Coordinates of C-alpha atoms in Angstrom, one line a residue:
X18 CA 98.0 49.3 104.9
X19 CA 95.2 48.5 107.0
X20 CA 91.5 49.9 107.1
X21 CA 92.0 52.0 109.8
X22 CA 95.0 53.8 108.0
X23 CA 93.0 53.7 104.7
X24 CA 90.0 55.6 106.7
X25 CA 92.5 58.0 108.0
X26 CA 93.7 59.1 104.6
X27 CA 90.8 59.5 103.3
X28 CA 89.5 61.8 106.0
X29 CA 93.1 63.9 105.7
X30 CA 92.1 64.1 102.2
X31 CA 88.6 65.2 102.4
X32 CA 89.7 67.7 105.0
X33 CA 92.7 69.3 103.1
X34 CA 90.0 69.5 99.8
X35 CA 88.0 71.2 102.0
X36 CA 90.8 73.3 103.4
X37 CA 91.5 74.6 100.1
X38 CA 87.9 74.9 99.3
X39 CA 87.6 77.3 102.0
X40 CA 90.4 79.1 101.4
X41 CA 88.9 80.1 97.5
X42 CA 85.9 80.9 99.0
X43 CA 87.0 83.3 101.4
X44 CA 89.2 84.8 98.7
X45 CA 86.3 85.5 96.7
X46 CA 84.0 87.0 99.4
X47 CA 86.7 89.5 100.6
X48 CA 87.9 90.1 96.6
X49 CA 87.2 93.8 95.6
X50 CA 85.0 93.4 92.7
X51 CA 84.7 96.8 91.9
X52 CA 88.1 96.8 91.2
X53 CA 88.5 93.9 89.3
X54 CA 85.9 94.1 87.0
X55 CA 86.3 97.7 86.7
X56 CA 87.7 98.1 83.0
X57 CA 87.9 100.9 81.0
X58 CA 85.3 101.4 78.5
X59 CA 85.9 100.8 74.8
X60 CA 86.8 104.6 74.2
X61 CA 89.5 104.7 76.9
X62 CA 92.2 102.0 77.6
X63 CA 93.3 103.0 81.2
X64 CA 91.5 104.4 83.9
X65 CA 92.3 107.7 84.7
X66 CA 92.8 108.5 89.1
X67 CA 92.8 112.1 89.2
X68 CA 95.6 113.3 91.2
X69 CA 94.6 117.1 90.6
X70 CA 91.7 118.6 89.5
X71 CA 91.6 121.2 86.7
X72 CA 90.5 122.2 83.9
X73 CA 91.7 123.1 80.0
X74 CA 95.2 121.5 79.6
X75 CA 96.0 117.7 81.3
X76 CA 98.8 115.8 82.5
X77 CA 99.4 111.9 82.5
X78 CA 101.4 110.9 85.2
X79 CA 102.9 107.2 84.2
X80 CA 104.6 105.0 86.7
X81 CA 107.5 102.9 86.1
X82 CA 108.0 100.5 89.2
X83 CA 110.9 97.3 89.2
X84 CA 113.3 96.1 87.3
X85 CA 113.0 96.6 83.3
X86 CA 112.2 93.5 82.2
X87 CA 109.5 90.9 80.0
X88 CA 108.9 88.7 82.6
X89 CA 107.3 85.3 81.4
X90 CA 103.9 85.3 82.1
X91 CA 103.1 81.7 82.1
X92 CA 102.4 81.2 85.7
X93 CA 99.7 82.3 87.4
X94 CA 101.9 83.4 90.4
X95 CA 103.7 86.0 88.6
X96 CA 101.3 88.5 89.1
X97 CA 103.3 91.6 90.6
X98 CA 105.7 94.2 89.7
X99 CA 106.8 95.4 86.3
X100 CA 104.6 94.7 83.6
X101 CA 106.6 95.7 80.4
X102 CA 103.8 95.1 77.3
X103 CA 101.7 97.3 79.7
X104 CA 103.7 100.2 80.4
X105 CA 104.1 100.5 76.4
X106 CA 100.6 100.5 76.3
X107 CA 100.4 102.8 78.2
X108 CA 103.3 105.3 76.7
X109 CA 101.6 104.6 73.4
X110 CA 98.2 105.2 75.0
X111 CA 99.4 108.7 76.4
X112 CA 100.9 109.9 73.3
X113 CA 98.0 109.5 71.2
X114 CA 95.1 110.6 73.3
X115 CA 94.4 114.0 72.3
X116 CA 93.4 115.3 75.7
X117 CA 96.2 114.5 77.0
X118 CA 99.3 117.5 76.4
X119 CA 102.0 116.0 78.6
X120 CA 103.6 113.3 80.4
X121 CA 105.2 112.9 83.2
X122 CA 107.2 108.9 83.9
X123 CA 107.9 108.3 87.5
X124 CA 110.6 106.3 87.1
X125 CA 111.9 103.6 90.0
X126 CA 114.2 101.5 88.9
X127 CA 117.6 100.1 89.1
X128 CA 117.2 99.1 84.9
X129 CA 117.2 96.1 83.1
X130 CA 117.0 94.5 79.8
X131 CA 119.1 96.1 77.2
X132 CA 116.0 95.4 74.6
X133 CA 113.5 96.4 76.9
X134 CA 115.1 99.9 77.8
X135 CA 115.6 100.4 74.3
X136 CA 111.8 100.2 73.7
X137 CA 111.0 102.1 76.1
X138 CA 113.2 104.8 74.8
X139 CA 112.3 104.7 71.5
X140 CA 108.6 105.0 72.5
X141 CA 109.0 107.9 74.4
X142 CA 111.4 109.7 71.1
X143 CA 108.5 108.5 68.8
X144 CA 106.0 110.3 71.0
X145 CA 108.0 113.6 71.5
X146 CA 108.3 113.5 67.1
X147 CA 105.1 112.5 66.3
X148 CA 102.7 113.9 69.0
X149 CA 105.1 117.0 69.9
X150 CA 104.4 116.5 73.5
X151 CA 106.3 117.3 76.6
X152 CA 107.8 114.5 78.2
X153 CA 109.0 114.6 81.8
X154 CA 110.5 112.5 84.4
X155 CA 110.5 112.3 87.9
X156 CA 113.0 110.2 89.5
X157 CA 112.2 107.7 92.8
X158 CA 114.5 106.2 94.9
X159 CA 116.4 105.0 92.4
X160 CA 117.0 105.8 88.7
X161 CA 119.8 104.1 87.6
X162 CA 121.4 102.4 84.3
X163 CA 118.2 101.4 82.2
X164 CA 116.2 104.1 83.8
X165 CA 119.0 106.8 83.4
X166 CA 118.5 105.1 79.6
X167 CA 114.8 105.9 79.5
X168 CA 115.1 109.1 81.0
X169 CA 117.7 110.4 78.7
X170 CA 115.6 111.6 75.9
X171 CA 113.3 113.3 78.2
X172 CA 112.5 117.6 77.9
X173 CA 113.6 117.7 81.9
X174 CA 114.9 115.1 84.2
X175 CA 114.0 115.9 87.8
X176 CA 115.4 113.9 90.3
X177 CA 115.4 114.1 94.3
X178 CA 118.2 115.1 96.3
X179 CA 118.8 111.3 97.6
X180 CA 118.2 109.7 94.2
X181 CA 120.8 106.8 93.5
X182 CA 120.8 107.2 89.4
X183 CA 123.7 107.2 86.9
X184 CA 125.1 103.5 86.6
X185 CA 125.7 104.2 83.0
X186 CA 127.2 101.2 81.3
X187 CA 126.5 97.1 80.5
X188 CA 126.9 94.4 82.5
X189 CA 126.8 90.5 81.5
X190 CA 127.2 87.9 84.1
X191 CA 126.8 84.3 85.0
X192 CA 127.8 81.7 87.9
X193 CA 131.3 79.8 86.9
X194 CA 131.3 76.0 89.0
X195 CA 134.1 74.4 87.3
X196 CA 136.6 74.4 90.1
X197 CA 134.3 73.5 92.2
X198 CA 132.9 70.3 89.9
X199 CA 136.5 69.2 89.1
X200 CA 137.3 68.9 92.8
X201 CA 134.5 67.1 93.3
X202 CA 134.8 64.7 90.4
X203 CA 131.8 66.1 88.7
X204 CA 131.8 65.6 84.7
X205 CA 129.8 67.7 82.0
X206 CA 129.1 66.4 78.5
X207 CA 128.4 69.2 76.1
X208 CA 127.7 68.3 72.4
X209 CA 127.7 71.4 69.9
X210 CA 127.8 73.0 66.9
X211 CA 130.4 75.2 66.8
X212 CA 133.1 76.2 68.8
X213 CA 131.4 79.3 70.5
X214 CA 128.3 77.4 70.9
X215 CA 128.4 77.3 74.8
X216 CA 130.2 80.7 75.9
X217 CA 130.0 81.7 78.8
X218 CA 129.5 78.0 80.0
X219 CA 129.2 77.8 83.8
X220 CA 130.9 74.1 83.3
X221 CA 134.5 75.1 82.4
X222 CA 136.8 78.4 82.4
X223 CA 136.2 80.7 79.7
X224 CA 138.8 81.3 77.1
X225 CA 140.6 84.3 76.4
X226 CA 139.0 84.6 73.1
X227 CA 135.6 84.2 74.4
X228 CA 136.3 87.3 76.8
X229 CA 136.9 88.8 73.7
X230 CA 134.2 88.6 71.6
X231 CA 131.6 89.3 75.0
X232 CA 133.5 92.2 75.3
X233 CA 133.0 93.7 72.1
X234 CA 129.8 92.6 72.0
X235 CA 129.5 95.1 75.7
X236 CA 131.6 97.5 74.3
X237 CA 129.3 97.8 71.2
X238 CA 126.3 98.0 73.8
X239 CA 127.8 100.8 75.6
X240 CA 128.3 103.1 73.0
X241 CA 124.6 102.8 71.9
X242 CA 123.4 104.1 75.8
X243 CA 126.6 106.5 75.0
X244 CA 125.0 108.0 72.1
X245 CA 121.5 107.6 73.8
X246 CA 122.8 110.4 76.7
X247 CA 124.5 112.9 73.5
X248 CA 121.4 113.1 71.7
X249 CA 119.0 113.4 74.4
X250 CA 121.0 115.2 77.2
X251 CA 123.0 117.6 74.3
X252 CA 125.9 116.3 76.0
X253 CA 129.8 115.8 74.2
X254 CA 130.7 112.0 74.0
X255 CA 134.2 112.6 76.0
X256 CA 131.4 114.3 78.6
X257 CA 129.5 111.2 78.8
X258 CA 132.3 108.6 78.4
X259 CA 133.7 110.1 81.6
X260 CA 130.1 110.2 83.4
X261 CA 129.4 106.8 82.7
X262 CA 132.0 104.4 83.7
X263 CA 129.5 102.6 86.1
X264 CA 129.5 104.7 89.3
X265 CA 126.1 106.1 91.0
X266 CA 125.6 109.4 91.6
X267 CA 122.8 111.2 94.4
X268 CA 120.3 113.3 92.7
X269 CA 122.2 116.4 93.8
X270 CA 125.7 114.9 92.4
X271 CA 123.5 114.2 88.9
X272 CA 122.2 117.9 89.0
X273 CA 125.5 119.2 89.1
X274 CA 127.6 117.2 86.8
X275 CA 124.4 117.8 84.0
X276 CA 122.8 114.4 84.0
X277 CA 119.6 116.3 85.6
X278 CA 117.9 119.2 85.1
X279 CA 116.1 120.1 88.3
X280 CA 115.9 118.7 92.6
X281 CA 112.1 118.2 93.7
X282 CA 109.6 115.6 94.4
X283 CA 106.9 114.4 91.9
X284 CA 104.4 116.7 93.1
X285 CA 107.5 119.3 92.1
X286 CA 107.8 118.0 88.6
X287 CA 103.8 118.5 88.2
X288 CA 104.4 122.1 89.0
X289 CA 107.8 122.5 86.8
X290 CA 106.1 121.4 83.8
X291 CA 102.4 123.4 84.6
X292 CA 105.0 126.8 84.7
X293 CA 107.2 125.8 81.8
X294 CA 103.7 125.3 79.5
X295 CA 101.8 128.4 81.2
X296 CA 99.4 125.2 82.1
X297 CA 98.0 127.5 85.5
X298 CA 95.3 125.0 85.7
X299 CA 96.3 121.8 84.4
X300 CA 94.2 118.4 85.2
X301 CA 96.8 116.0 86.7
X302 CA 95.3 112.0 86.5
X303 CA 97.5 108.7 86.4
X304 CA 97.0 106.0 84.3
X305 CA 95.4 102.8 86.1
X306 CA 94.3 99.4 85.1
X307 CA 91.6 97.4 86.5
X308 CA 93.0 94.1 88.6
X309 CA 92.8 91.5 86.0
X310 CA 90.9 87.7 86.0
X311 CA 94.6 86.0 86.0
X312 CA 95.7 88.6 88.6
X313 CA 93.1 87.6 91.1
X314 CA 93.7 84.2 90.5
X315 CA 97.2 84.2 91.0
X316 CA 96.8 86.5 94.2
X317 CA 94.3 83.8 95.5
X318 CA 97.0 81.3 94.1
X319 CA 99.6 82.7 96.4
X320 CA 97.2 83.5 99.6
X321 CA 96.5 79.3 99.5
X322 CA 100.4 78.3 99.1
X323 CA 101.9 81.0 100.7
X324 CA 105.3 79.4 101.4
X325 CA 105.2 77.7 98.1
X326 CA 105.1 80.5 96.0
X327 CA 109.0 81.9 97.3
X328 CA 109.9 78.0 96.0
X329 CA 108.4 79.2 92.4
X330 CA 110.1 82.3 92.6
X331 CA 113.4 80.7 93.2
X332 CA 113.3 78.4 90.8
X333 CA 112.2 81.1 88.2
X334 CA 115.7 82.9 88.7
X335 CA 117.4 79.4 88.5
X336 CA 116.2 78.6 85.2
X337 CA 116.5 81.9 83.6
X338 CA 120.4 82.2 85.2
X339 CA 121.1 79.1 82.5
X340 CA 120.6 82.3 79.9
X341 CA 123.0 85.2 81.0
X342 CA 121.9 88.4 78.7
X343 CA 123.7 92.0 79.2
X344 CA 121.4 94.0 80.7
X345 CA 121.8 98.1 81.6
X346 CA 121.7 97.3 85.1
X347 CA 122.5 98.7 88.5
X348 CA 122.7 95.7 91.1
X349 CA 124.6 95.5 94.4

């Protein structure tokens, strides 16, 4: 390579440096401090946004947005969406604040992990025992499998008319090449330890003892988010059984066939539970968090790669489709 060349790298250097220099910078300017650095005080976790004022008796409103899930947070670009260690925080925050006398989850979700539901729901049953506080839920758009599974042990589901919820069952899946790398002469060498080692393989055709055992293994599942929906909705198991065999229902199909209580908005769910509780002038706030360090830095991250980040993402669901898990989930 000649000097010239040499000279021109460098400058494409110096200028992409400075590119990205620029880019931080003007991240930072336009960054909303106030909200960043705006953390609760040592007395109180969350920040509270008043939705309605009042006095005496007060109502946390709790948000559950995106699929259920512990999503790794070792990358700085995963900085959106669900955040499942939070939301427990957050439940557990609720239940033992004093001030607060009842909860209200707006829940919009299609479901999820099978373990995270489940610790969800047991959070929300530990609160209702221990704190003997009202629980509530407000169904979104969509409600369905994990967050039917969540909402199951509330006092009163209320759902609107257009709701997609229901889904009630397990699902386990994975992609299956072998055909495909047999016709094209492709070879897989898999050393293991025991014969069931590598089910569900994506290499080879699984056996009909495999099937087997994964479907016990989903059957067994199912009759836990079974028994979930008899205790908390006071339903009979033959009731249920016949519910959930994996169809959606609207809000208004839900509310008839018992798997809600009431039709109405959020806004209706804050009034339901003020007039069930003689709570005439109940506070209504929502639990926030201040935007964190990483967040900002993963936001600024993503507003210097742009592009680059929906590579991450892909390759994010790549790696974790190597690990199929069942999951109580509702997907198209």
């Amino acid at each position: 390579m000649n000097t010239k060349r040499w000279i021109a790298l460098g400058v494409a250097v110096v200028l992409f440096v400075v590119s990205l220099g620029f880019q931080a910078v003007t991240s930072v300017v336009t960054a909303d401090f106030e909200k960043m650095f705006n953390f609760p005080d040592s007395s109180q976790k969350f920040q509270e946004e008043v939705v309605e004022e009042g006095s005496g008796n007060k109502i946390a409103v709790l948000e559950l947005d995106g699929v259920i899930q512990n999503a790794s947070t070792a990358s700085l670009l995963n900085t959106g969406g669900y955040n499942h260690e939070r939301f427990l925080e957050m439940l557990e925050a609720a239940g033992e604040d004093s001030t607060v006398n009842g909860i209200i989850l707006r829940v919009n979700t299609p479901g999820g992990g099978v373990v995270e539901s489940d610790e969800i729901h047991d959070k929300i049953v530990k609160i209702k025992e221990e704190h003997d506080k009202p629980v509530y839920v407000s169904m979104g758009n969509t409600a369905a499998s994990g967050g039917y599974y969540i909402s199951a042990p509330a006092d009163k589901i209320v759902a609107h008319s257009a709701t997609l919820t229901g889904s009630i069952g397990v699902i386990m899946e994975s992609f299956n090449f072998a055909e495909f790398a047999n016709e094209h002469g492709i070879k897989f060498n898999t050393i293991k330890s025991g014969e069931f080692k590598d089910i569900m393989s994506q290499s080879r055709q699984m056996t009909d003892e495999e099937r087997e055992i994964l479907q016990t293994m989903i059957d067994n599942l199912y009759g836990d988010f079974v028994d979930v929906i008899v205790e908390g909705r006071d339903m009979s198991e033959s009731k249920v059984r016949e519910l959930g065999d994996g169809r959606v229902y609207t809000g208004e199909q839900a509310a008839n066939n018992g798997l809600v209580d009431e039709l109405g908005s959020l806004t209706d769910t804050i009034a339901i539970m003020k007039e069930d509780n003689g709570w005439d002038n109940a506070k209504v706030i929502e639990y926030k968090k201040g935007l964190e360090i990483n967040e900002f830095l993963g936001g600024t991250l993503q507003g210097m790669f742009k592009g680059q980040t929906e590579l991450f993402g892909i390759k994010e669901l790549l790696r974790k489709s190597n690990g199929p898990r069942a999951m109580y989930l509702y997907s198209k």
